Tab-separated table of N, CA and C in Angstrom:
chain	number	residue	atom	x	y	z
D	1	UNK	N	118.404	74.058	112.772
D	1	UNK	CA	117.458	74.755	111.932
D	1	UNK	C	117.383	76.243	112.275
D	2	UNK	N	117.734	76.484	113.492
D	2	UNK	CA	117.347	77.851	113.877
D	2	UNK	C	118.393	78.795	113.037
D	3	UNK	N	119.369	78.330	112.490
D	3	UNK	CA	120.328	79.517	111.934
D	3	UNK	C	119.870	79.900	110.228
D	4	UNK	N	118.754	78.992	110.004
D	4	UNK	CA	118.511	79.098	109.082
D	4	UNK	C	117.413	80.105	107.935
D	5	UNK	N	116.738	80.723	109.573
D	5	UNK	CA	115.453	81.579	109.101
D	5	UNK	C	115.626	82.629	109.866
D	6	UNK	N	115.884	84.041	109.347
D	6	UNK	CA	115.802	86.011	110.174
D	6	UNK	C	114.513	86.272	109.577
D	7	UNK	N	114.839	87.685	110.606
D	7	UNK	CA	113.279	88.492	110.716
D	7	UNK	C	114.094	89.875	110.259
D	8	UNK	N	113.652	90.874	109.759
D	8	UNK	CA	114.908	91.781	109.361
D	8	UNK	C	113.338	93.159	109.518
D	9	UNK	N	113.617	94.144	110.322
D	9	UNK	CA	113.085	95.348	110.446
D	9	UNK	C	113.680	96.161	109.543
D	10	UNK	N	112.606	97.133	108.791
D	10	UNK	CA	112.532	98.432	108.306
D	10	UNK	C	111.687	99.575	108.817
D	11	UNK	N	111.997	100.740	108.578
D	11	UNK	CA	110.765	101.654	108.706
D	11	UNK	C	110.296	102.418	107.557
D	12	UNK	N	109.204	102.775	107.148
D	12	UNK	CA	109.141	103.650	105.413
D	12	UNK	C	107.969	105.183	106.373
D	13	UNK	N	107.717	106.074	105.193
D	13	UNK	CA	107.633	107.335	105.669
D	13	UNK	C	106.150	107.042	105.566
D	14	UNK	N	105.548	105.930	104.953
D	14	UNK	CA	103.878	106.200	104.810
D	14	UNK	C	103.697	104.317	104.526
D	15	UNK	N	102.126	103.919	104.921
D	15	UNK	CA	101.750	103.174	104.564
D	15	UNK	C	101.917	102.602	103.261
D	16	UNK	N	101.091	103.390	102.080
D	16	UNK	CA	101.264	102.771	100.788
D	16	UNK	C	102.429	102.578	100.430
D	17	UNK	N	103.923	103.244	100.517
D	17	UNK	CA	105.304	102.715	100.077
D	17	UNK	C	105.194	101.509	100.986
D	18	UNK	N	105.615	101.351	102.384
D	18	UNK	CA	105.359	99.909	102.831
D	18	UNK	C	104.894	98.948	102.531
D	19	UNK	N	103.137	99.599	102.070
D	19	UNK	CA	102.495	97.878	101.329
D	19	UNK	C	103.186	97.707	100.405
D	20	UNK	N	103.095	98.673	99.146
D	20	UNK	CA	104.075	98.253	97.768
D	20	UNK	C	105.279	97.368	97.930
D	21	UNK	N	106.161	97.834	99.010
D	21	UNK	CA	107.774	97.747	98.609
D	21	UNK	C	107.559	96.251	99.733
D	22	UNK	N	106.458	95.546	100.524
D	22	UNK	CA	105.992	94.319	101.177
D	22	UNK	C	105.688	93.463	100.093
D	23	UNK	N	104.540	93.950	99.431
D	23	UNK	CA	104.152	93.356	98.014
D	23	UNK	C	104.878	92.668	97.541
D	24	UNK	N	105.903	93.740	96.879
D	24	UNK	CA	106.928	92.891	95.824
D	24	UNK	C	107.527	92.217	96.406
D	25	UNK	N	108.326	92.307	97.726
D	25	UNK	CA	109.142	91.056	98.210
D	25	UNK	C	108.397	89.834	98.429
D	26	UNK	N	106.942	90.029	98.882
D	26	UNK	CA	106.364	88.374	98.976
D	26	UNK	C	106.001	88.191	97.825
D	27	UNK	N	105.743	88.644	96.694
D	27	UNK	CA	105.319	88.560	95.319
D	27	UNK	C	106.271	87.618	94.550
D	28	UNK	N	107.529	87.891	94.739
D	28	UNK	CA	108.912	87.354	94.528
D	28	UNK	C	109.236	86.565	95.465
D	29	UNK	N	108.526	86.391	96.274
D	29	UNK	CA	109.630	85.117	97.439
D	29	UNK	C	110.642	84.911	97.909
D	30	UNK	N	111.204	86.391	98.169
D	30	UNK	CA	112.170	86.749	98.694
D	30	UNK	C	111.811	86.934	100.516
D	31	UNK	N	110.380	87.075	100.765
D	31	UNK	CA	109.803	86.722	102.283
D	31	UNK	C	108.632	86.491	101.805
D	32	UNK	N	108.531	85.832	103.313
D	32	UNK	CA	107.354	84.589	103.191
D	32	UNK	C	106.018	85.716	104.070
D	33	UNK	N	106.716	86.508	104.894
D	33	UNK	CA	105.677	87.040	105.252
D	33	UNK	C	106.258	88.727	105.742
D	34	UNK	N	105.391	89.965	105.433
D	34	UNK	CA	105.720	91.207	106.540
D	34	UNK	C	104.448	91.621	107.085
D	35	UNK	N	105.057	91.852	107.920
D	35	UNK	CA	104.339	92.495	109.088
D	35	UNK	C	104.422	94.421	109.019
D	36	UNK	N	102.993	95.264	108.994
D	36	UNK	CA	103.150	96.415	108.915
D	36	UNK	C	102.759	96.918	110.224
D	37	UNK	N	103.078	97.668	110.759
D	37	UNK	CA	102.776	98.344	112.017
D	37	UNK	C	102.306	99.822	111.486
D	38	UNK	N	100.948	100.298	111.832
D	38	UNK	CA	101.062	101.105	110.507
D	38	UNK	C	101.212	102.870	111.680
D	39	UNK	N	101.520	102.928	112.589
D	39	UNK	CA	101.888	104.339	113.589
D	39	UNK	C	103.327	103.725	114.332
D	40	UNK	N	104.140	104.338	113.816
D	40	UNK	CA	105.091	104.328	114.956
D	40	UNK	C	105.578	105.464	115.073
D	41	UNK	N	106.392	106.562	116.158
D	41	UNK	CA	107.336	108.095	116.353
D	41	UNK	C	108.148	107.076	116.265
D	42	UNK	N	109.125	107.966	115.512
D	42	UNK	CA	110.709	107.535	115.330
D	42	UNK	C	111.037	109.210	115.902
D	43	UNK	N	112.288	108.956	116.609
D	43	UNK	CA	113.093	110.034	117.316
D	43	UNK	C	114.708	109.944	116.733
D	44	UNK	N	115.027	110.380	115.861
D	44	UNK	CA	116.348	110.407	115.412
D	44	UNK	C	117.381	111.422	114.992
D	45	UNK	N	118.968	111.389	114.954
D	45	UNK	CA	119.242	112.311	114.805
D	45	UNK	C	119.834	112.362	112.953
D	46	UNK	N	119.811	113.474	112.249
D	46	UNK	CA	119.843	113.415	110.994
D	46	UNK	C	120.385	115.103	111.176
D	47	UNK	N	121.000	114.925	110.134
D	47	UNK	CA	121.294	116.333	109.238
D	47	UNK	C	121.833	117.361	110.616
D	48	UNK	N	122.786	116.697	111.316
D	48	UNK	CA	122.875	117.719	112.542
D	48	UNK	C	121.901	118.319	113.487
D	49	UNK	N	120.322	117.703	113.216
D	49	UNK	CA	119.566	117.780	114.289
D	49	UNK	C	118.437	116.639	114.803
D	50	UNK	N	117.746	116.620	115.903
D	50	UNK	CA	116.957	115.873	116.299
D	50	UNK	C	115.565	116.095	115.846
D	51	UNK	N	115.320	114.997	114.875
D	51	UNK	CA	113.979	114.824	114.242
D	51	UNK	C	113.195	114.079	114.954
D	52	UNK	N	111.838	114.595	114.420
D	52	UNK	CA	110.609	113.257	115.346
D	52	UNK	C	109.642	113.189	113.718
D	53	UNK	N	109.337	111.926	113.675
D	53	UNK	CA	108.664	111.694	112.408
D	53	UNK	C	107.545	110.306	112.914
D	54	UNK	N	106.536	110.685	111.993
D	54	UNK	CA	105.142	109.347	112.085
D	54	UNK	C	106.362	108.530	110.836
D	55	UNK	N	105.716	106.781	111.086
D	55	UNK	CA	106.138	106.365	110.437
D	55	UNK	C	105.827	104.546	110.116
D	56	UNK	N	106.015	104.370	109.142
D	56	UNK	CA	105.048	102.522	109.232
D	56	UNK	C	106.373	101.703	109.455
D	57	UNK	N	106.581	100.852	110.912
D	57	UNK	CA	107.202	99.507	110.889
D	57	UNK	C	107.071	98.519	110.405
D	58	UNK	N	107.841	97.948	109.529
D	58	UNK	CA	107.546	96.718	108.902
D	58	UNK	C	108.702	95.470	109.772
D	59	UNK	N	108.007	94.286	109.954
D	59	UNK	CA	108.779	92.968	110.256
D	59	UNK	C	109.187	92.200	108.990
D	60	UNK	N	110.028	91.528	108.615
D	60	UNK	CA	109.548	90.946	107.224
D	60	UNK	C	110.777	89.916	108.086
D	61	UNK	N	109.583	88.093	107.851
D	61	UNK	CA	110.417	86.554	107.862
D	61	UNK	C	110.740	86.384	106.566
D	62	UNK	N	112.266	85.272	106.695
D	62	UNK	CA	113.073	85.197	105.551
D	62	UNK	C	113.767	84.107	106.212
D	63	UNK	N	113.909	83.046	105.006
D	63	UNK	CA	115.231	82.013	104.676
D	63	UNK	C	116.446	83.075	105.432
D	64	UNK	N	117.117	82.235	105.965
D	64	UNK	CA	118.556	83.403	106.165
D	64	UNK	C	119.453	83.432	104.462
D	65	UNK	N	119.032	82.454	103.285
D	65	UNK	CA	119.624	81.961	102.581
D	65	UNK	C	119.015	83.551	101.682
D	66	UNK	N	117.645	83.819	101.654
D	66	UNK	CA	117.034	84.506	100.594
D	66	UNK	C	117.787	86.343	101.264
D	67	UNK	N	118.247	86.319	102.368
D	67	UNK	CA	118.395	87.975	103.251
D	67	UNK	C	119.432	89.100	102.281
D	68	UNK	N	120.668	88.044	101.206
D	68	UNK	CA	121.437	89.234	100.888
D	68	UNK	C	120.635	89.917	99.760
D	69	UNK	N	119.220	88.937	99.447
D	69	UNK	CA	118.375	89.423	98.083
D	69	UNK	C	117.863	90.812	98.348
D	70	UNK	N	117.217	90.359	99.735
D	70	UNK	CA	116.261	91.015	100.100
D	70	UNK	C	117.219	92.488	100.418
D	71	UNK	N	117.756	92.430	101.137
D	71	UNK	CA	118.664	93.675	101.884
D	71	UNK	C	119.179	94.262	100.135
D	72	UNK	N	119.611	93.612	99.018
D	72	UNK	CA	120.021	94.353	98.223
D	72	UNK	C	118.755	95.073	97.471
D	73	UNK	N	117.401	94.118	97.029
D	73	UNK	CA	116.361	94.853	96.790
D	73	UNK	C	115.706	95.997	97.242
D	74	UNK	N	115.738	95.794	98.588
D	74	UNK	CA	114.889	96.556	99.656
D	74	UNK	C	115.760	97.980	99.732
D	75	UNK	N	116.944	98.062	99.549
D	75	UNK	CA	118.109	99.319	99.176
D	75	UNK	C	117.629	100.366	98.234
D	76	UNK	N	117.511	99.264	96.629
D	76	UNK	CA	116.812	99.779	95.667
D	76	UNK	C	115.731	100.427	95.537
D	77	UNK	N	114.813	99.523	96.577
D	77	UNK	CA	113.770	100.078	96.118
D	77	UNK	C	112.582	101.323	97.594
D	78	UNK	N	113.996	101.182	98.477
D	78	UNK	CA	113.182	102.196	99.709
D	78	UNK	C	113.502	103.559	99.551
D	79	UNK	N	112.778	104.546	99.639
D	79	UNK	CA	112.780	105.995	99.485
D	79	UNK	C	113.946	106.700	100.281
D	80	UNK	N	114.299	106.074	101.611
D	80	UNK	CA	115.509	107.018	102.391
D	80	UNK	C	116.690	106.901	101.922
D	81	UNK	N	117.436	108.092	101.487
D	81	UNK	CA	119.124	107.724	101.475
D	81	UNK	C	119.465	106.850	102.458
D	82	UNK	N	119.149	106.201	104.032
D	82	UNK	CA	119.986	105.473	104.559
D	82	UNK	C	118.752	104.810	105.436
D	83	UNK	N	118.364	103.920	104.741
D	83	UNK	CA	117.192	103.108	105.390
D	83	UNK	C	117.739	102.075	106.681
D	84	UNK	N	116.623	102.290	107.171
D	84	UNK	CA	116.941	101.239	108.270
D	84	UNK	C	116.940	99.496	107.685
D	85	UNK	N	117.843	98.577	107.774
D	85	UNK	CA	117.631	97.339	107.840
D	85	UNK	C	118.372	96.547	109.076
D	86	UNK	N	117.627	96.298	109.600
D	86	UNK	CA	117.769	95.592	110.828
D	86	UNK	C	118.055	93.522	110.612
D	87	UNK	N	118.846	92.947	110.433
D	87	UNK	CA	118.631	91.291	110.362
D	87	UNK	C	118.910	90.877	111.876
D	88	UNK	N	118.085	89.772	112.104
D	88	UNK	CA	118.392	89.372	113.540
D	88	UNK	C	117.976	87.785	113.036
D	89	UNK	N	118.881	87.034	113.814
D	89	UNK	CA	118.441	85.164	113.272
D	89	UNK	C	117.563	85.037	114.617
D	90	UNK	N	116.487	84.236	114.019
D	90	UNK	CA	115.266	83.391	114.330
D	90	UNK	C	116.264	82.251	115.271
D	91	UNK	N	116.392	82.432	116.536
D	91	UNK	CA	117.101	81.291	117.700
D	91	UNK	C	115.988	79.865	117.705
D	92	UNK	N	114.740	80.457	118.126
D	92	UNK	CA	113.804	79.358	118.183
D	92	UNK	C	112.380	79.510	117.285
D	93	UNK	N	111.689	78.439	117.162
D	93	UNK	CA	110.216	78.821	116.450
D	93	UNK	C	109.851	77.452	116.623
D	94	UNK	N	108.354	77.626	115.977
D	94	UNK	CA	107.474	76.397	116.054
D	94	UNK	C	108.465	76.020	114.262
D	95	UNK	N	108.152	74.812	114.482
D	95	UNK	CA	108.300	73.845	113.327
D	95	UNK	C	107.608	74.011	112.499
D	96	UNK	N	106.581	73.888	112.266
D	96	UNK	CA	105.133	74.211	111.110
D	96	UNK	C	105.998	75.595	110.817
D	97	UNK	N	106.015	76.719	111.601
D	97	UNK	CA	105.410	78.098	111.373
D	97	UNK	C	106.915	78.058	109.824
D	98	UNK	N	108.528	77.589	110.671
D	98	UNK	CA	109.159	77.881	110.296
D	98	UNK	C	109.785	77.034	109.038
D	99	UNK	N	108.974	76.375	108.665
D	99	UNK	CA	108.557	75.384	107.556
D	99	UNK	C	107.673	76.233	106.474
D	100	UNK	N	106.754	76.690	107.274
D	100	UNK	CA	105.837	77.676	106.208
D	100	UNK	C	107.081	78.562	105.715
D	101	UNK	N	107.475	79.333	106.184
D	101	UNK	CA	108.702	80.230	105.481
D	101	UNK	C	109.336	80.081	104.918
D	102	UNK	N	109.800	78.605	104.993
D	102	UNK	CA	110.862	77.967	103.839
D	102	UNK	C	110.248	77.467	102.387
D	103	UNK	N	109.148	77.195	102.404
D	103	UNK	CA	108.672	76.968	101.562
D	103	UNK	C	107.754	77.998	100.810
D	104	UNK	N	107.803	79.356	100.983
D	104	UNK	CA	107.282	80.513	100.893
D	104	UNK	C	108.079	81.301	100.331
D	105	UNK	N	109.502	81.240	100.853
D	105	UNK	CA	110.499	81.557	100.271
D	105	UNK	C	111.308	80.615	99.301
D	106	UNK	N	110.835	79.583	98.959
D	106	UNK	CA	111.530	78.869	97.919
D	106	UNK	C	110.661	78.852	96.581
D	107	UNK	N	109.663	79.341	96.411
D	107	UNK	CA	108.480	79.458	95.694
D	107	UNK	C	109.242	79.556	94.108
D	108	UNK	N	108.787	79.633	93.103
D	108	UNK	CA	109.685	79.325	92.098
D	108	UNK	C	108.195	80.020	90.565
């Protein structure tokens, strides 16, 4: 079961794009759940120099089945030319939790 459910990180430049662009993916059932972190510094390098920017982390759980939706939506619809998407597979979890997700993400 464990190969069956990721957690996939983004970062967006402000809260309200985060909730929105969270919204629609659980709205659609493409994830069952995100998580906003709403302060994080990001330290990166861009455009030939070293930037520091405020910024909202999002977690978002997913079917591993629903991820090429999501990663192609989440492209569309995030503000950076080269957004962060992070997928990493779910090794272990509770049973319930990772049951809730499957059925969160199969929503119809």
């Amino acid at each position: 079961m464990s190969e069956e459910f990721v957690i996939a990180f983004s970062t967006f430049p402000d809260r309200e794009t985060a909730q929105k662009i969270a919204r629609e993916l659980v709205e659609n059932a493409i994830v069952a759940c995100a998580n906003l972190v709403p302060s994080v510094e990001s330290i990166y390098f861009w455009k030939e120099k070293v930037e520091t920017g405020a910024e909202v982390f999002a977690i978002f759980k997913m079917t591993a089945a629903r991820y090429p939706e999501f990663e192609s939506r989440l492209r569309k619809l995030h503000p950076y030319d080269v957004p962060e998407i992070v997928q990493l597979n779910i090794a272990e979890g509770s049973a319930e939790y990772l049951r809730w997700i499957e059925e969160n993400c199969s929503r119809t």
